[in-house]
mmCIF file of C-alpha atoms in Angstrom:
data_model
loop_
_atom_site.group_PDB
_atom_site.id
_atom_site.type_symbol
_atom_site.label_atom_id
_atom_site.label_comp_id
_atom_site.label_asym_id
_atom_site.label_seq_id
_atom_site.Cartn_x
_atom_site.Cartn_y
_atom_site.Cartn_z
ATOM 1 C CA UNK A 15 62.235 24.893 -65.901
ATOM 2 C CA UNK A 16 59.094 24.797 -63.277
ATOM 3 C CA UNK A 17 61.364 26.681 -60.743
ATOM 4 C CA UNK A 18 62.463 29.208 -63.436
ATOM 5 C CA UNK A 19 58.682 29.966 -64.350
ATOM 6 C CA UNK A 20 58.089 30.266 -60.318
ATOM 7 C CA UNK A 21 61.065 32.926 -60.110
ATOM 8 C CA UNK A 22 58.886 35.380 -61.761
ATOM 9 C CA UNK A 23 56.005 35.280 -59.890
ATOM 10 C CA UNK A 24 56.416 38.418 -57.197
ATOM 11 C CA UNK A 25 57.058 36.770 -53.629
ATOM 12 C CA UNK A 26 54.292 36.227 -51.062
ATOM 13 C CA UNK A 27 55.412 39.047 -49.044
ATOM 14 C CA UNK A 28 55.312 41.466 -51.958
ATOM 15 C CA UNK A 29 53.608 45.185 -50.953
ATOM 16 C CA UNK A 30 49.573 44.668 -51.968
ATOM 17 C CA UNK A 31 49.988 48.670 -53.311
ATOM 18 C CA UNK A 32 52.508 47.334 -56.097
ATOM 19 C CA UNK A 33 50.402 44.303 -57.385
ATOM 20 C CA UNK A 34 47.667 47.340 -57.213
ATOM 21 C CA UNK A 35 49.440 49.075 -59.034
ATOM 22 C CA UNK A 36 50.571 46.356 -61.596
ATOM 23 C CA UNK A 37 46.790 44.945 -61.898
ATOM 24 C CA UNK A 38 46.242 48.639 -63.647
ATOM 25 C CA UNK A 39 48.941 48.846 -66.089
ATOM 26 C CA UNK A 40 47.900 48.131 -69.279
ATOM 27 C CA UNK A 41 50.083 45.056 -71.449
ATOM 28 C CA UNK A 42 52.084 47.399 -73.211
ATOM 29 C CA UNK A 43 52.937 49.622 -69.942
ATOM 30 C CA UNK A 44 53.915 45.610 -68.676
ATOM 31 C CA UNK A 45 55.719 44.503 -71.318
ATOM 32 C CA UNK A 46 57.980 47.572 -71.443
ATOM 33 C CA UNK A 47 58.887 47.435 -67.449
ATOM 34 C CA UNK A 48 59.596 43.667 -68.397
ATOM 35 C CA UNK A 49 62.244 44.963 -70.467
ATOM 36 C CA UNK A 50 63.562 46.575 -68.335
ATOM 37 C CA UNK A 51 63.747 43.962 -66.070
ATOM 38 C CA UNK A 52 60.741 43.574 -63.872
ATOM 39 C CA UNK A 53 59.824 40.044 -62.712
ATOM 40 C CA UNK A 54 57.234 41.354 -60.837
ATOM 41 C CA UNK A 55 55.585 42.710 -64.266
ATOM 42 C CA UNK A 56 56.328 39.755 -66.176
ATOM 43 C CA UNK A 57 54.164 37.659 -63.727
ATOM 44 C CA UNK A 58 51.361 39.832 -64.012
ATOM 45 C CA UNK A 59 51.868 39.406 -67.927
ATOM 46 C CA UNK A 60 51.797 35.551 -66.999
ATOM 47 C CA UNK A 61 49.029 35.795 -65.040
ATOM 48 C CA UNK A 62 46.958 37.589 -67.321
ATOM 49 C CA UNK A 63 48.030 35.080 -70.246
ATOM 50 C CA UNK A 64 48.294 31.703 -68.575
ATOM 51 C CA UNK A 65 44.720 29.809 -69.054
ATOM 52 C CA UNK A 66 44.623 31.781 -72.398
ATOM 53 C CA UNK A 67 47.476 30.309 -73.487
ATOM 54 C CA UNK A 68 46.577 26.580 -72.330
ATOM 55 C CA UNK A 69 43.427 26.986 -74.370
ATOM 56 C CA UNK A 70 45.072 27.787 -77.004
ATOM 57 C CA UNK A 71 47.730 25.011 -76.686
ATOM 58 C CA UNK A 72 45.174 22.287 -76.269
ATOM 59 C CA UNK A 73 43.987 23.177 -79.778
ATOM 60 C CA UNK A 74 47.510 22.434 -80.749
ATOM 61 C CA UNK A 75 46.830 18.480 -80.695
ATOM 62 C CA UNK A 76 48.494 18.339 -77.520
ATOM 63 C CA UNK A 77 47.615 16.098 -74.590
ATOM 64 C CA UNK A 78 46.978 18.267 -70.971
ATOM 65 C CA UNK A 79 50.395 17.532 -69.623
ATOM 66 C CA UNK A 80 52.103 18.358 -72.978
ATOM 67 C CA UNK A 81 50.321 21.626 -73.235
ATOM 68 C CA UNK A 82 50.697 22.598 -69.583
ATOM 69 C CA UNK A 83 54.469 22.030 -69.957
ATOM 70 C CA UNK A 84 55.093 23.983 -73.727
ATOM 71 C CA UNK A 85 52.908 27.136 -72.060
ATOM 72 C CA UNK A 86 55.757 26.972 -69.347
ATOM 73 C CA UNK A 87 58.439 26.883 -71.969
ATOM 74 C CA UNK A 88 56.840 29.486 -73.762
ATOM 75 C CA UNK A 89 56.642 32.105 -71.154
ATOM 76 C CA UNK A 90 60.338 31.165 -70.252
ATOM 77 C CA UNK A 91 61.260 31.856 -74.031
ATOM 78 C CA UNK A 92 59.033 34.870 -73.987
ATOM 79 C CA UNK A 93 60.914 36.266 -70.376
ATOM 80 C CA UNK A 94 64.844 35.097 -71.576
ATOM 81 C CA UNK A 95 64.437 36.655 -75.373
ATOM 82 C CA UNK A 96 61.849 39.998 -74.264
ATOM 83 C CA UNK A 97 64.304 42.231 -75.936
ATOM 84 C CA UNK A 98 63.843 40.941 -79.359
ATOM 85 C CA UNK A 99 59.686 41.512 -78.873
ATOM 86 C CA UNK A 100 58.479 44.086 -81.487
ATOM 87 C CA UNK A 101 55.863 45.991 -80.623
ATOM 88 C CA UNK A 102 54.888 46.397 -83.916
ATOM 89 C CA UNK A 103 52.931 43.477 -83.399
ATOM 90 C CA UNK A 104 50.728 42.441 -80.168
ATOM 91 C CA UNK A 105 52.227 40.612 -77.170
ATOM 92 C CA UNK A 106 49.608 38.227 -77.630
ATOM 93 C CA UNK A 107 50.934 37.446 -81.264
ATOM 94 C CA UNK A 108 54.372 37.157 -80.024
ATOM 95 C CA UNK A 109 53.554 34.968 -77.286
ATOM 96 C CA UNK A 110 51.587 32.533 -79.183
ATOM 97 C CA UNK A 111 53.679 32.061 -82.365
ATOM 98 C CA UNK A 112 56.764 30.825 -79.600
ATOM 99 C CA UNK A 113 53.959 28.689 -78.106
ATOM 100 C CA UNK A 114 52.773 27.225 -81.562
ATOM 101 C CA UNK A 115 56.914 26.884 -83.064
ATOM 102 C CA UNK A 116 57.805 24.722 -79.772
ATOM 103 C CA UNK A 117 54.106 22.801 -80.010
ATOM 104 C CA UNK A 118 54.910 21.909 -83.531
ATOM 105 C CA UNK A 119 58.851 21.137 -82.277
ATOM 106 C CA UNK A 120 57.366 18.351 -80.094
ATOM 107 C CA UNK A 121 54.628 17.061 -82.237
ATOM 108 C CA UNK A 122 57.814 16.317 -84.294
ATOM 109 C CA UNK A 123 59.688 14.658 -81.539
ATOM 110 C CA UNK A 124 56.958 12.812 -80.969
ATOM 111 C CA UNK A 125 56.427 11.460 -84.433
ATOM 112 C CA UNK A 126 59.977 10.503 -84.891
ATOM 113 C CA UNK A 127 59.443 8.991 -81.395
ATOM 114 C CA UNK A 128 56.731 6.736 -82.958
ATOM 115 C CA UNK A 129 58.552 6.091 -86.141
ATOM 116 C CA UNK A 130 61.186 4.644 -83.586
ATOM 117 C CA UNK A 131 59.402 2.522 -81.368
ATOM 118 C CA UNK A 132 57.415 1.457 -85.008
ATOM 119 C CA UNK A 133 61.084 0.624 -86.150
ATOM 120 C CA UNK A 134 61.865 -1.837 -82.691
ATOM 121 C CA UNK A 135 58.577 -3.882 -82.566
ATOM 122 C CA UNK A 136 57.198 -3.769 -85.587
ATOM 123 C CA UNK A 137 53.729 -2.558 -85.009
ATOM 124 C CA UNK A 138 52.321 0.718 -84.798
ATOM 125 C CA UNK A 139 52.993 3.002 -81.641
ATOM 126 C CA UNK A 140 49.460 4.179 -79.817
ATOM 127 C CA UNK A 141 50.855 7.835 -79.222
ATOM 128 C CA UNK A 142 48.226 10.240 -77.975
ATOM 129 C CA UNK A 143 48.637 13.431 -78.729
ATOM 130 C CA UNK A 144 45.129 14.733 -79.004
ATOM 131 C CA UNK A 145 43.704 17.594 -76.726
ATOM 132 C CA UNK A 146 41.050 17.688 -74.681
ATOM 133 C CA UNK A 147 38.114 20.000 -74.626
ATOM 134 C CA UNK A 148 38.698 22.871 -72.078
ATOM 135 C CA UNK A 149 35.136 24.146 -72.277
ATOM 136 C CA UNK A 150 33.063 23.326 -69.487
ATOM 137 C CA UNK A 151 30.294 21.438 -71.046
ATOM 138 C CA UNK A 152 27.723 22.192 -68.544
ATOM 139 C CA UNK A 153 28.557 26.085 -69.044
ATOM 140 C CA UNK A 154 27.772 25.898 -72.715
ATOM 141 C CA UNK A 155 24.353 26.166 -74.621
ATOM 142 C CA UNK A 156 23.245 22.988 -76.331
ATOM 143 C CA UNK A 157 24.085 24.435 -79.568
ATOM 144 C CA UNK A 158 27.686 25.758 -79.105
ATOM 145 C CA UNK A 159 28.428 22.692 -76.982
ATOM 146 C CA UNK A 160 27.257 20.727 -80.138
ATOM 147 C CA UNK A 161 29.885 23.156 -82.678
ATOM 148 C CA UNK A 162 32.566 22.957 -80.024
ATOM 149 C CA UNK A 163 32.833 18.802 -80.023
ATOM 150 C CA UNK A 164 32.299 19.012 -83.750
ATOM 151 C CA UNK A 165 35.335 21.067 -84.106
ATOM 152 C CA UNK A 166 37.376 18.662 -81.802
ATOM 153 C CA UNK A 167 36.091 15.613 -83.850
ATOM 154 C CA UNK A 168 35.821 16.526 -87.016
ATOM 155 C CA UNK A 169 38.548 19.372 -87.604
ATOM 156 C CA UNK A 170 41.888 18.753 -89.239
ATOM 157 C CA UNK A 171 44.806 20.546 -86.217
ATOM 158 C CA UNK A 172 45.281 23.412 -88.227
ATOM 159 C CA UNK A 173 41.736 24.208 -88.496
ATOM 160 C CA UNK A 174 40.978 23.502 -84.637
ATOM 161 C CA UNK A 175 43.233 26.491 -83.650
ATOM 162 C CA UNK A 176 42.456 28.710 -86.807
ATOM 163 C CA UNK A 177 38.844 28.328 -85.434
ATOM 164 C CA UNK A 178 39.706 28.550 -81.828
ATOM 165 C CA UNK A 179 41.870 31.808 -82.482
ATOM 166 C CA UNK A 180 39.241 33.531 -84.370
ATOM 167 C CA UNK A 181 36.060 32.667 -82.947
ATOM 168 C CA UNK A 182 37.519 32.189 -79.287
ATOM 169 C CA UNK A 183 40.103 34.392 -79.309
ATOM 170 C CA UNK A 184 38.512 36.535 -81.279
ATOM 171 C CA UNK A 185 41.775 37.687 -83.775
ATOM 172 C CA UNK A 186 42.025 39.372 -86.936
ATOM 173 C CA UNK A 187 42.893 37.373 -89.949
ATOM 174 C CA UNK A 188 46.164 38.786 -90.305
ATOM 175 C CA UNK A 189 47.729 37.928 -86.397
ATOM 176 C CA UNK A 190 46.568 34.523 -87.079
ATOM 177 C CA UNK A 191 48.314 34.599 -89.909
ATOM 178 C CA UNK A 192 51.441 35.146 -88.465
ATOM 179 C CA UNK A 193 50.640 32.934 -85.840
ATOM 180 C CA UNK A 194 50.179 29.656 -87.877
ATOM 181 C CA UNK A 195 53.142 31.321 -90.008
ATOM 182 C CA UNK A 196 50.473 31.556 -93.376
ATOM 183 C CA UNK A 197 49.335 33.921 -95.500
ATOM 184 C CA UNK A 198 45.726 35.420 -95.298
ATOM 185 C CA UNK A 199 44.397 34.087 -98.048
ATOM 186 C CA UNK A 200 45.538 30.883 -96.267
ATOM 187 C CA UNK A 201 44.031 31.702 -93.091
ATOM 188 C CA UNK A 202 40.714 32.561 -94.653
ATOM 189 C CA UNK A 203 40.644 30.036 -96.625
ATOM 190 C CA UNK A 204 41.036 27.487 -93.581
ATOM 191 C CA UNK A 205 38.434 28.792 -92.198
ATOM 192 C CA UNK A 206 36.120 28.780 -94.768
ATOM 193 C CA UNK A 207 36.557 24.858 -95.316
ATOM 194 C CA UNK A 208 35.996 24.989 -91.831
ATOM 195 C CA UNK A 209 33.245 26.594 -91.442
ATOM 196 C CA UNK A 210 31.615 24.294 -94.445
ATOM 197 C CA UNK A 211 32.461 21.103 -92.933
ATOM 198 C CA UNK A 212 31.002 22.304 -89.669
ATOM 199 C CA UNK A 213 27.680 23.143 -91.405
ATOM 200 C CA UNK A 214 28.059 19.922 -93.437
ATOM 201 C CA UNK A 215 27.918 18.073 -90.299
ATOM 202 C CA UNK A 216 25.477 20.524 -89.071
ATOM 203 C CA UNK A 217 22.894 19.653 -91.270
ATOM 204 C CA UNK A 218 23.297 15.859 -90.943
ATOM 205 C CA UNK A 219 22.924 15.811 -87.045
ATOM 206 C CA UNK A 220 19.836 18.177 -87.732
ATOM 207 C CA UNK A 221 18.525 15.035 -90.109
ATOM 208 C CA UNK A 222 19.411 12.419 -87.538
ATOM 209 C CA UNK A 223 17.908 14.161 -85.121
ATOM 210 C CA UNK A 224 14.268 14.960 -87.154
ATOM 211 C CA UNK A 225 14.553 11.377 -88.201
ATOM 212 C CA UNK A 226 14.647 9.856 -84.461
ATOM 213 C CA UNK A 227 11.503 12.443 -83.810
ATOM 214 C CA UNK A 228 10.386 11.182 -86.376
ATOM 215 C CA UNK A 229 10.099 7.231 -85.689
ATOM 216 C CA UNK A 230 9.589 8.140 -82.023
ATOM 217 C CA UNK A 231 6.128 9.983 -83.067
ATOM 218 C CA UNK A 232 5.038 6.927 -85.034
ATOM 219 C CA UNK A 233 5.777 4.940 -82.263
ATOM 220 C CA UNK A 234 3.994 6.748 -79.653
ATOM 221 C CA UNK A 235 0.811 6.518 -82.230
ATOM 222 C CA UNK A 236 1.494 2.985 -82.678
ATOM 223 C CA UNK A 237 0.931 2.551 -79.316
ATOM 224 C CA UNK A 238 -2.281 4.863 -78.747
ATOM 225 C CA UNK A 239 -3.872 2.715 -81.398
ATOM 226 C CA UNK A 240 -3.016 -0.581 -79.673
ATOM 227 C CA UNK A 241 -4.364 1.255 -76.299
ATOM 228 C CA UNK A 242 -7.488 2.219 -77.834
ATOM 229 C CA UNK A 243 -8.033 -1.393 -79.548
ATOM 230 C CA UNK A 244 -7.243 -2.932 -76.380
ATOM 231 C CA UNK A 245 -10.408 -1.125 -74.513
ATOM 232 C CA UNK A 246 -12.826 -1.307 -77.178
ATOM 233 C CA UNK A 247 -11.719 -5.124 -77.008
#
């Protein structure tokens, strides 16, 4: 499948005018020349897509390796079935409901995997499935750093990439809709309980945190008082 996905990237010796030229087109201009047949504009569509497409995938309760492998299937899906794409809707949409029907596929295989191995030894099957955070940390402000790990932590799956695909991603209600294959009341009313058990958690770090100032103030006048006994001593 790897070697497949490397087929469409243009080779090394390609003329630097035509990547030029490709680096211009817009995605629909691409898409419809990878109808027609171009590899060379396909990879430009994977290029353009690829660490998008990870992020998105990670959100997907997949482990690194998982998600690195289903974006690869994905784009192979997308580049075998390109005739069926609808332009009705956007590439992006298209792209990421094959990603999230084959992430869902294997979160299945893996379960009944699990259910398996449960079956054999008779005790439960330590199957890790869970993403990891493909923010940079260190690139992040305190406070969305803070939302971000709250959303990995404390957000059911379907909620992590509802949030991820509106507030990352930035998408409309509706093309996450068809995305996660809901409705929009659905959608918005994900994110809603979303959004409320992010500010619910929110608000008790805020506490924690006042409290700890708290008892660390007292503290630091507990010890001024012993200093100031100490010398008049």
């Amino acid at each position: 499948m790897e070697s497949e996905i490397r087929q469409l990237s243009p080779p090394m010796t390609q003329n630097h005018n035509h990547s030029a030229t490709l680096d211009q087109l817009g995605m629909s201009e691409l898409v419809e020349r990878a109808q027609g047949g171009s590899k060379h504009a396909f990879a430009e569509v994977v290029r353009r897509f690829d660490q998008r497409l990870l992020k998105f995938l990670r959100r997907c309760s997949l482990s690194e390796a998982d998600a690195q492998d289903i974006a690869q299937e994905a784009f192979l899906r997308a580049w075998q079935q390109i005739d069926r794409y609808d332009n009705r809707w956007a590439f992006s949409t298209w792209l990421y409901t094959i990603a999230r029907r084959l992430a869902s596929t294997h979160r299945r295989k893996l379960a009944r995997s699990a259910a398996a191995f449960n079956e054999q030894v008779g005790h439960p099957a330590a199957v890790e499935t869970r993403g990891t955070p493909d923010i940079d940390p260190l690139d992040m402000p305190d406070q969305t750093r803070l939302v971000w790990s709250m959303v990995e932590e404390h957000l059911s799956e379907a909620q992590r990439v509802a949030v991820w695909l509106r507030y990352a991603d930035a998408m409309p209600i509706g093309t996450i809709a068809h995305i996660l294959g809901k409705s929009p009341v659905a959608v918005r009313v994900l994110l809603h309980r979303a959004r409320s058990a992010l500010a619910t958690k929110l608000a008790e770090n805020e506490r924690t945190r006042a409290e700890a100032n708290t008892d660390t103030e007292e503290a630091g006048d507990d010890t001024s008082v012993l200093a100031v006994s100490g010398a008049a001593s």
